[in-house]
PDB file of C-alpha atoms in Angstrom:
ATOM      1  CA  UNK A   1       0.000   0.000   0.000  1.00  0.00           C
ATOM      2  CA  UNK A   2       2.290   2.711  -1.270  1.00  0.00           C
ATOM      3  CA  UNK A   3       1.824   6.019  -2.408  1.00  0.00           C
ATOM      4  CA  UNK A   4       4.607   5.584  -4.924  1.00  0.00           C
ATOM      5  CA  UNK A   5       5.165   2.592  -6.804  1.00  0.00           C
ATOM      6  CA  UNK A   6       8.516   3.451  -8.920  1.00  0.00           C
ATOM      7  CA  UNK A   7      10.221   0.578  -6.761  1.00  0.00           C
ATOM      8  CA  UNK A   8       7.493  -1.890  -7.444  1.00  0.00           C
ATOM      9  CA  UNK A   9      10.385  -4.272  -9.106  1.00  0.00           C
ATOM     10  CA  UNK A  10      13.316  -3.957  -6.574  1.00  0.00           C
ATOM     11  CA  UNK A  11      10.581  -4.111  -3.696  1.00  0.00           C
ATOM     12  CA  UNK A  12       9.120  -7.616  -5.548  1.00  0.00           C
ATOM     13  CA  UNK A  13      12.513  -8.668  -5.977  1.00  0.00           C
ATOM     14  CA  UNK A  14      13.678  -8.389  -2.373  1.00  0.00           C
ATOM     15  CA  UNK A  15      10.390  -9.459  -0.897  1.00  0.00           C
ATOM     16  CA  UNK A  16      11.028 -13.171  -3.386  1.00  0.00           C
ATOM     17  CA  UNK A  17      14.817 -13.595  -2.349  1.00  0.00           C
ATOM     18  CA  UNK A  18      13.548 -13.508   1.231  1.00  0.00           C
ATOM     19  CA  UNK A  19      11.118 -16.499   0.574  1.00  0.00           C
ATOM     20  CA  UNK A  20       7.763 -14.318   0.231  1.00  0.00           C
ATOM     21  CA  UNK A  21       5.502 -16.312  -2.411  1.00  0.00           C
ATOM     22  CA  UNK A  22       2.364 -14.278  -2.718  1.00  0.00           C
ATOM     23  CA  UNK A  23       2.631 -10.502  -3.202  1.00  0.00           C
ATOM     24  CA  UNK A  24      -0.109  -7.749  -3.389  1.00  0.00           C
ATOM     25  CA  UNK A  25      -0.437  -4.761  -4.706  1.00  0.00           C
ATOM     26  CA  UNK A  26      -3.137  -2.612  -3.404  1.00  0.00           C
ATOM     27  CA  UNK A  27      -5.591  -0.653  -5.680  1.00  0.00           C
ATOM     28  CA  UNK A  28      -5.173   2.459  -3.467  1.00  0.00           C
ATOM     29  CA  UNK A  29      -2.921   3.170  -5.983  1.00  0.00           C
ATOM     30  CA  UNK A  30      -4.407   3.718  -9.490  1.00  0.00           C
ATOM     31  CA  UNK A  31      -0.695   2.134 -10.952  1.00  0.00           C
ATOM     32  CA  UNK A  32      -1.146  -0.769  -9.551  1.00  0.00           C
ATOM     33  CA  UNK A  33      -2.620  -3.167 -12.729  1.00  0.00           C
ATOM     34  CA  UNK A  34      -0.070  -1.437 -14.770  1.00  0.00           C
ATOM     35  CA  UNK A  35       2.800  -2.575 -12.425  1.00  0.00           C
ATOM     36  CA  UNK A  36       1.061  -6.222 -12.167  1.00  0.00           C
ATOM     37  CA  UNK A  37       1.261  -6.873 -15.495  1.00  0.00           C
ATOM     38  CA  UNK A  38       4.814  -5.372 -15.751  1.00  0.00           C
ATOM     39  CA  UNK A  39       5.897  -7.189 -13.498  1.00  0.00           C
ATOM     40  CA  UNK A  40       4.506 -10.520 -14.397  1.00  0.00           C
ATOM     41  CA  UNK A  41       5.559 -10.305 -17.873  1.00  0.00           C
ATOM     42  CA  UNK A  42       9.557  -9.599 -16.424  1.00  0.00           C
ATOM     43  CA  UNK A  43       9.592 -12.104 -13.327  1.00  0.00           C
ATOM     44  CA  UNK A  44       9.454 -15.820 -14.328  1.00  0.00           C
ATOM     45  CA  UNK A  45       8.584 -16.639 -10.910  1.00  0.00           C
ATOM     46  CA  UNK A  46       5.123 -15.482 -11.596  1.00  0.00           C
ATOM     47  CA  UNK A  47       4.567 -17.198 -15.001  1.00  0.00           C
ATOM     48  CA  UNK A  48       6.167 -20.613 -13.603  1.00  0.00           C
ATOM     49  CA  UNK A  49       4.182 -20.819 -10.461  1.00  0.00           C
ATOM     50  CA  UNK A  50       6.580 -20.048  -8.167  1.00  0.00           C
ATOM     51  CA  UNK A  51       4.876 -17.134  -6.523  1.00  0.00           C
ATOM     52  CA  UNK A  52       1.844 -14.482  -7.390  1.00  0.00           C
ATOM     53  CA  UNK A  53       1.301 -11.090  -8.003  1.00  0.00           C
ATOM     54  CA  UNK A  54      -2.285 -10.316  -6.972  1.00  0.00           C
ATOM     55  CA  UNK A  55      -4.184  -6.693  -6.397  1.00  0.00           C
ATOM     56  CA  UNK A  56      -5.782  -5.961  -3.320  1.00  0.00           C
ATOM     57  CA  UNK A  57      -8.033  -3.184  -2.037  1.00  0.00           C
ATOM     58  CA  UNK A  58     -11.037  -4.162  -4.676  1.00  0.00           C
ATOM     59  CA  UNK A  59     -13.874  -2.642  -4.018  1.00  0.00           C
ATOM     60  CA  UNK A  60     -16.595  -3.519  -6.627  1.00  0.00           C
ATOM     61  CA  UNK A  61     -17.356  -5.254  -9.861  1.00  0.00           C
ATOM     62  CA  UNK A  62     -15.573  -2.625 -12.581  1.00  0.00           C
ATOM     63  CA  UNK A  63     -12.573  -2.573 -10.346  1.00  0.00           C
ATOM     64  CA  UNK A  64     -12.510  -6.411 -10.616  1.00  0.00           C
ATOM     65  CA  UNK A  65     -12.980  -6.494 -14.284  1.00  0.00           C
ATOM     66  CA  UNK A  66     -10.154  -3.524 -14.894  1.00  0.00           C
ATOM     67  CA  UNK A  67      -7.457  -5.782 -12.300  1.00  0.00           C
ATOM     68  CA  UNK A  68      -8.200  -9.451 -14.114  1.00  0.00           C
ATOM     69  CA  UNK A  69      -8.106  -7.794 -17.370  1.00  0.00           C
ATOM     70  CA  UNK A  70      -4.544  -6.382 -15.969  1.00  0.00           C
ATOM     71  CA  UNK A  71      -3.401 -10.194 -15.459  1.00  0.00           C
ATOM     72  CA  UNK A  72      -3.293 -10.655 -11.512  1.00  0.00           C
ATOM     73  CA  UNK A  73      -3.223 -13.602 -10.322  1.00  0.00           C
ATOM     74  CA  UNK A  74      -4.920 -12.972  -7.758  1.00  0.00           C
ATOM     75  CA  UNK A  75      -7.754 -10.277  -6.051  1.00  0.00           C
ATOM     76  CA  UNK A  76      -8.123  -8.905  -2.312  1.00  0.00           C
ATOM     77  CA  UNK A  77     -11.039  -7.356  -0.885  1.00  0.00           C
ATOM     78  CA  UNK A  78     -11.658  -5.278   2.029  1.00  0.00           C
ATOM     79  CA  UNK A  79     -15.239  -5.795   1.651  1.00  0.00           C
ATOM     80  CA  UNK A  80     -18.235  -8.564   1.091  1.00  0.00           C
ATOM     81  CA  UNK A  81     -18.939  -8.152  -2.073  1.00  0.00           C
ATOM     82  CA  UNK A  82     -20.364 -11.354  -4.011  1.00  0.00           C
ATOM     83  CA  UNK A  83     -20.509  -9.920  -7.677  1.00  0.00           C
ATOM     84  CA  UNK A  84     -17.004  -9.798  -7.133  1.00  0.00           C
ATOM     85  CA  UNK A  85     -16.530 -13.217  -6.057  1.00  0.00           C
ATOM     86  CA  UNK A  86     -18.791 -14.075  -8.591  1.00  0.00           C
ATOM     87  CA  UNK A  87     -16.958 -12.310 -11.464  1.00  0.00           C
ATOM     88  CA  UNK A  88     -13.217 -13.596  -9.559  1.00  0.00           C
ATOM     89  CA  UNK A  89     -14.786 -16.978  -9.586  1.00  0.00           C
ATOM     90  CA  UNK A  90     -15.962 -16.848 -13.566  1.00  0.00           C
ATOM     91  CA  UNK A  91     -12.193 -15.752 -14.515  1.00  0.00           C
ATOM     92  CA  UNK A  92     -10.817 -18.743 -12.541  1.00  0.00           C
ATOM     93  CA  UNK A  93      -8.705 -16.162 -10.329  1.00  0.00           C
ATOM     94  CA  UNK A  94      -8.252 -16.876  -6.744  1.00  0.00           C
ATOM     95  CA  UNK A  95      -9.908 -14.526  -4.369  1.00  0.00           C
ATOM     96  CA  UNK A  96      -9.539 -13.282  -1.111  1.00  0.00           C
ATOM     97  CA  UNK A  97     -12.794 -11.950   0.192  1.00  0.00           C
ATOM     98  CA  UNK A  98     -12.636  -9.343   3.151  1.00  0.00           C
ATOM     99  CA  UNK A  99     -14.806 -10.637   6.359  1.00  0.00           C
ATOM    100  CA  UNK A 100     -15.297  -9.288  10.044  1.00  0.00           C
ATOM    101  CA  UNK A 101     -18.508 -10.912  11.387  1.00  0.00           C
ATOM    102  CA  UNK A 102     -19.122 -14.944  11.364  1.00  0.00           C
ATOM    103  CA  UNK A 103     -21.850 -14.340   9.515  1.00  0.00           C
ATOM    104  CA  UNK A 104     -20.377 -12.224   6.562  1.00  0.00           C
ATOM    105  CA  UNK A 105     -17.336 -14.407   6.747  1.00  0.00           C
ATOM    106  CA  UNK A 106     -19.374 -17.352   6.102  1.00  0.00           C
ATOM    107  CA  UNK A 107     -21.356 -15.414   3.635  1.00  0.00           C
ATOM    108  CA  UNK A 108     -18.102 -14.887   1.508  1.00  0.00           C
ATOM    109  CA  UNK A 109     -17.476 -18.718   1.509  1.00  0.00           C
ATOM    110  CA  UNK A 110     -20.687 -19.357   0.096  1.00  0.00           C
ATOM    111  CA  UNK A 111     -20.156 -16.897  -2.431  1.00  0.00           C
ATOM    112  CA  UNK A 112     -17.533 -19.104  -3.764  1.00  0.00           C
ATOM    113  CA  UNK A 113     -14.530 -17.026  -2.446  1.00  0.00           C
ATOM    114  CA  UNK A 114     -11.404 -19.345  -2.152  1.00  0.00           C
ATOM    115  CA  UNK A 115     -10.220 -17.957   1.013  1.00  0.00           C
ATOM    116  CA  UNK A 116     -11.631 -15.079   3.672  1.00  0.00           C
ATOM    117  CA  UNK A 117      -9.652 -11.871   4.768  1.00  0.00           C
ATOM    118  CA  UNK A 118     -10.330 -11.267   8.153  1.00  0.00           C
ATOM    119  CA  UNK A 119     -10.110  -7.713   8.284  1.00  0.00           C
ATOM    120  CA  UNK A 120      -9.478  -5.900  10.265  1.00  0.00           C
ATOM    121  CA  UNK A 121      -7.618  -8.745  12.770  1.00  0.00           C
ATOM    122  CA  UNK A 122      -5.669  -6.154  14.755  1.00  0.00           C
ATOM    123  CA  UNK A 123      -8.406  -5.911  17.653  1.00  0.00           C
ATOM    124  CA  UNK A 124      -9.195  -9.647  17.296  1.00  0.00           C
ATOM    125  CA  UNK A 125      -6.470 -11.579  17.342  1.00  0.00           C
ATOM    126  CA  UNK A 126      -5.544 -15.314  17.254  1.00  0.00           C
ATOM    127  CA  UNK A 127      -8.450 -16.873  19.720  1.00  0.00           C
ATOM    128  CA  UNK A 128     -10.763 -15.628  16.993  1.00  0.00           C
ATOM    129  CA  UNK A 129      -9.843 -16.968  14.330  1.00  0.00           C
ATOM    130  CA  UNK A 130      -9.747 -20.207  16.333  1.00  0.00           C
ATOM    131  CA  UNK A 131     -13.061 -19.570  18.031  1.00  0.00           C
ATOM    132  CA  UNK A 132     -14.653 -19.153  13.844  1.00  0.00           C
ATOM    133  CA  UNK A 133     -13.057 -22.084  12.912  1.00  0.00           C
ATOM    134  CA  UNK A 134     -14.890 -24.288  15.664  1.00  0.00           C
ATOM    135  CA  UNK A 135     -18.170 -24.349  13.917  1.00  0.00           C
ATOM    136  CA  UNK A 136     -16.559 -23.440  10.308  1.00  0.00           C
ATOM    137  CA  UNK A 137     -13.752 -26.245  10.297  1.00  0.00           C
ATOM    138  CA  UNK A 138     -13.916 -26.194   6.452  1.00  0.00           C
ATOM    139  CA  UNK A 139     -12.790 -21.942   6.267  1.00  0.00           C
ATOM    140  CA  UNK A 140      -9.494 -20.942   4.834  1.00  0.00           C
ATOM    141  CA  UNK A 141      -8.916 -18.233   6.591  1.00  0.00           C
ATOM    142  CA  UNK A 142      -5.966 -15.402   6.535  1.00  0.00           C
ATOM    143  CA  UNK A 143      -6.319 -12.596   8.842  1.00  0.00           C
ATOM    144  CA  UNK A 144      -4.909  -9.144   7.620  1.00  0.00           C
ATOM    145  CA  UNK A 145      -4.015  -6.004   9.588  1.00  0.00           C
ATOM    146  CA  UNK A 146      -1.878  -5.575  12.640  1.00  0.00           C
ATOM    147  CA  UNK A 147       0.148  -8.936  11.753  1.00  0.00           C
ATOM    148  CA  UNK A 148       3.948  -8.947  11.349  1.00  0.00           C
ATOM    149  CA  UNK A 149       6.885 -11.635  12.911  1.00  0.00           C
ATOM    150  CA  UNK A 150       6.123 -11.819  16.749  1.00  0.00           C
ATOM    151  CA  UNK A 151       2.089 -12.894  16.194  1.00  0.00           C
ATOM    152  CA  UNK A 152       1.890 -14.073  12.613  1.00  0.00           C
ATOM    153  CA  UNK A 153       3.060 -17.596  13.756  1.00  0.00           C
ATOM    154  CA  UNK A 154       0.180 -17.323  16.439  1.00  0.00           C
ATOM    155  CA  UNK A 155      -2.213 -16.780  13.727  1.00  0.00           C
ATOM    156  CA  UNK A 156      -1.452 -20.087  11.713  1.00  0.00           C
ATOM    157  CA  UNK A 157      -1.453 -21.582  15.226  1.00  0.00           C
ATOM    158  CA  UNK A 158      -5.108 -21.053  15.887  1.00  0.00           C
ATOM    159  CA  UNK A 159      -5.905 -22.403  12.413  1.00  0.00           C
ATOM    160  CA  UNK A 160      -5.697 -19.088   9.874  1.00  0.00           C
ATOM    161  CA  UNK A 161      -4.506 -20.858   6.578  1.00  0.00           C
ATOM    162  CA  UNK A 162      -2.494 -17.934   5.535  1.00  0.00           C
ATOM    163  CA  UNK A 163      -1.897 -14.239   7.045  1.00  0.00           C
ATOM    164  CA  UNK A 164      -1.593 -11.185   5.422  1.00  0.00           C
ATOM    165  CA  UNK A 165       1.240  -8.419   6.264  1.00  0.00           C
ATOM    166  CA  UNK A 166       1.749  -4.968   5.044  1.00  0.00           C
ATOM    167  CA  UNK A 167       2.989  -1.972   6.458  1.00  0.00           C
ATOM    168  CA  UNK A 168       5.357  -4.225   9.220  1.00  0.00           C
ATOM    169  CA  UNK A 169       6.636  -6.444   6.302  1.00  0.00           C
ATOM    170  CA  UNK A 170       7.395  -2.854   3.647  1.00  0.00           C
ATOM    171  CA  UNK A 171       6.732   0.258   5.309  1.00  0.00           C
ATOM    172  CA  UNK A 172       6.902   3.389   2.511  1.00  0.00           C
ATOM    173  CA  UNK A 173       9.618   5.090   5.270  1.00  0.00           C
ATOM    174  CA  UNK A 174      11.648   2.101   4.417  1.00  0.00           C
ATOM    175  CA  UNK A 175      10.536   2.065   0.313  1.00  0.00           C
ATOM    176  CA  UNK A 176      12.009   6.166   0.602  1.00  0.00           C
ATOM    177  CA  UNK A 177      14.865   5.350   2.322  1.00  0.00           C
ATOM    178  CA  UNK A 178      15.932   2.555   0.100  1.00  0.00           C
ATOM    179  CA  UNK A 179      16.521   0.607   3.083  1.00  0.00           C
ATOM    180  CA  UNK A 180      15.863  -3.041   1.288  1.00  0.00           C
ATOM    181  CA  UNK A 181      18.347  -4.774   3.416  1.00  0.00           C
ATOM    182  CA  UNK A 182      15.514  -3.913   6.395  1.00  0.00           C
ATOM    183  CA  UNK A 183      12.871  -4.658   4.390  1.00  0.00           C
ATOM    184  CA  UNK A 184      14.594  -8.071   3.629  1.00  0.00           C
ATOM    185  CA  UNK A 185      14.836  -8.735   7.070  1.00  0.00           C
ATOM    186  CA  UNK A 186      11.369  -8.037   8.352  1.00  0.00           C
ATOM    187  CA  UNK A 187      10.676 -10.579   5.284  1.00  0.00           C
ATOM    188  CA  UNK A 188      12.843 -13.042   6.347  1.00  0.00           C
ATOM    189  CA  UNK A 189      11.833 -12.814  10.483  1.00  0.00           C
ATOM    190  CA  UNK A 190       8.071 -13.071   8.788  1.00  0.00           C
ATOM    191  CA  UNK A 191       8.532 -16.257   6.749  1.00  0.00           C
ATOM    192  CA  UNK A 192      10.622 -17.712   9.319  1.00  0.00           C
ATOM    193  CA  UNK A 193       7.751 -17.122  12.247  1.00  0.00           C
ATOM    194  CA  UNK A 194       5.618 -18.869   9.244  1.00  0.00           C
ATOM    195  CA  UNK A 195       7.603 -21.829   9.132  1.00  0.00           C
ATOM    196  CA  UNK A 196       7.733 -22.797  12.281  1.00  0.00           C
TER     197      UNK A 196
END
């Protein structure tokens, strides 16, 4: 979620020599389909399988047509929105629907979506997650906001099938100050909570 995205390519190649696999782009910035399919057509990685290059921060159905039409591999929402999942769904794209409540969450899975954002997770924490997945065994789940190395491991813990880090994983003070080799390190510390 940057303002700027001029170091879309050095910041995607740091983030995949420190073991990240799935990277988003967030439509808060208007550049971001133009980067995606920049960036797919120059990083193998994304056209082998090795990792993805998806766009989050869709919001509604001719956002979702204008970032599948860009070529991501995969969308985010913030939102509950099923003519996105719908139209996600139709184009064979992975989604990520964004959830709060049980009952939206489980609303999103019916909708088709292939996994549920809990959003925001920062006031939640693990023992949801693990408390929805008691009734809901069969959610994917990947909570989003407020995650980063010391709780993401706690997350995957409780049962969330992925999580979902920003602004602790690539903070734009970091992007400005070229700092990559920090930015490489929060990535590393991240996958490496993941892991275990």
């Amino acid at each position: 979620r940057l303002d700027c995205l001029d170091q879309a390519d050095r910041i995607v190649d740091t983030l995949l020599e420190a073991g990240v696999r799935c990277i988003e782009l967030t439509l808060t910035n208007r550049n971001a389909p133009a980067w995606v399919s920049r960036l797919v057509a120059q990083n193998s990685s994304f056209r082998t399988g090795q990792a993805y290059l998806g766009i989050g921060s869709v919001r509604n159905l001719e956002e979702a047509k204008w970032v599948l039409d860009a070529g991501c591999q995969f969308v985010v929402t913030p939102i509950m929105q099923p003519e996105v999942i719908r139209r996600c769904v139709e184009a064979k794209v992975p989604i990520a629907c964004g959830a709060y409540t049980p009952t939206e969450i489980a609303m999103a899975w019916e909708c088709g979506a292939d996994m549920v954002k809990v959003f925001p997770a920062r006031g939640l924490g693990p023992g949801y997650i693990k408390d929805l997945l008691a009734p809901m065994p069969y959610l994917k789940l990947m909570p989003t906001g407020g995650i980063d190395a010391k709780n993401a491991g706690d997350y995957l813990r409780a049962g969330a099938t992925a999580v979902g880090v920003g602004g602790n994983l690539c903070s734009a003070a970091l992007v400005e100050q070229g700092d990559w080799q920090a930015i490489r390190q929060n990535a590393l510390s991240t996958v490496q909570a993941c892991r275990e």
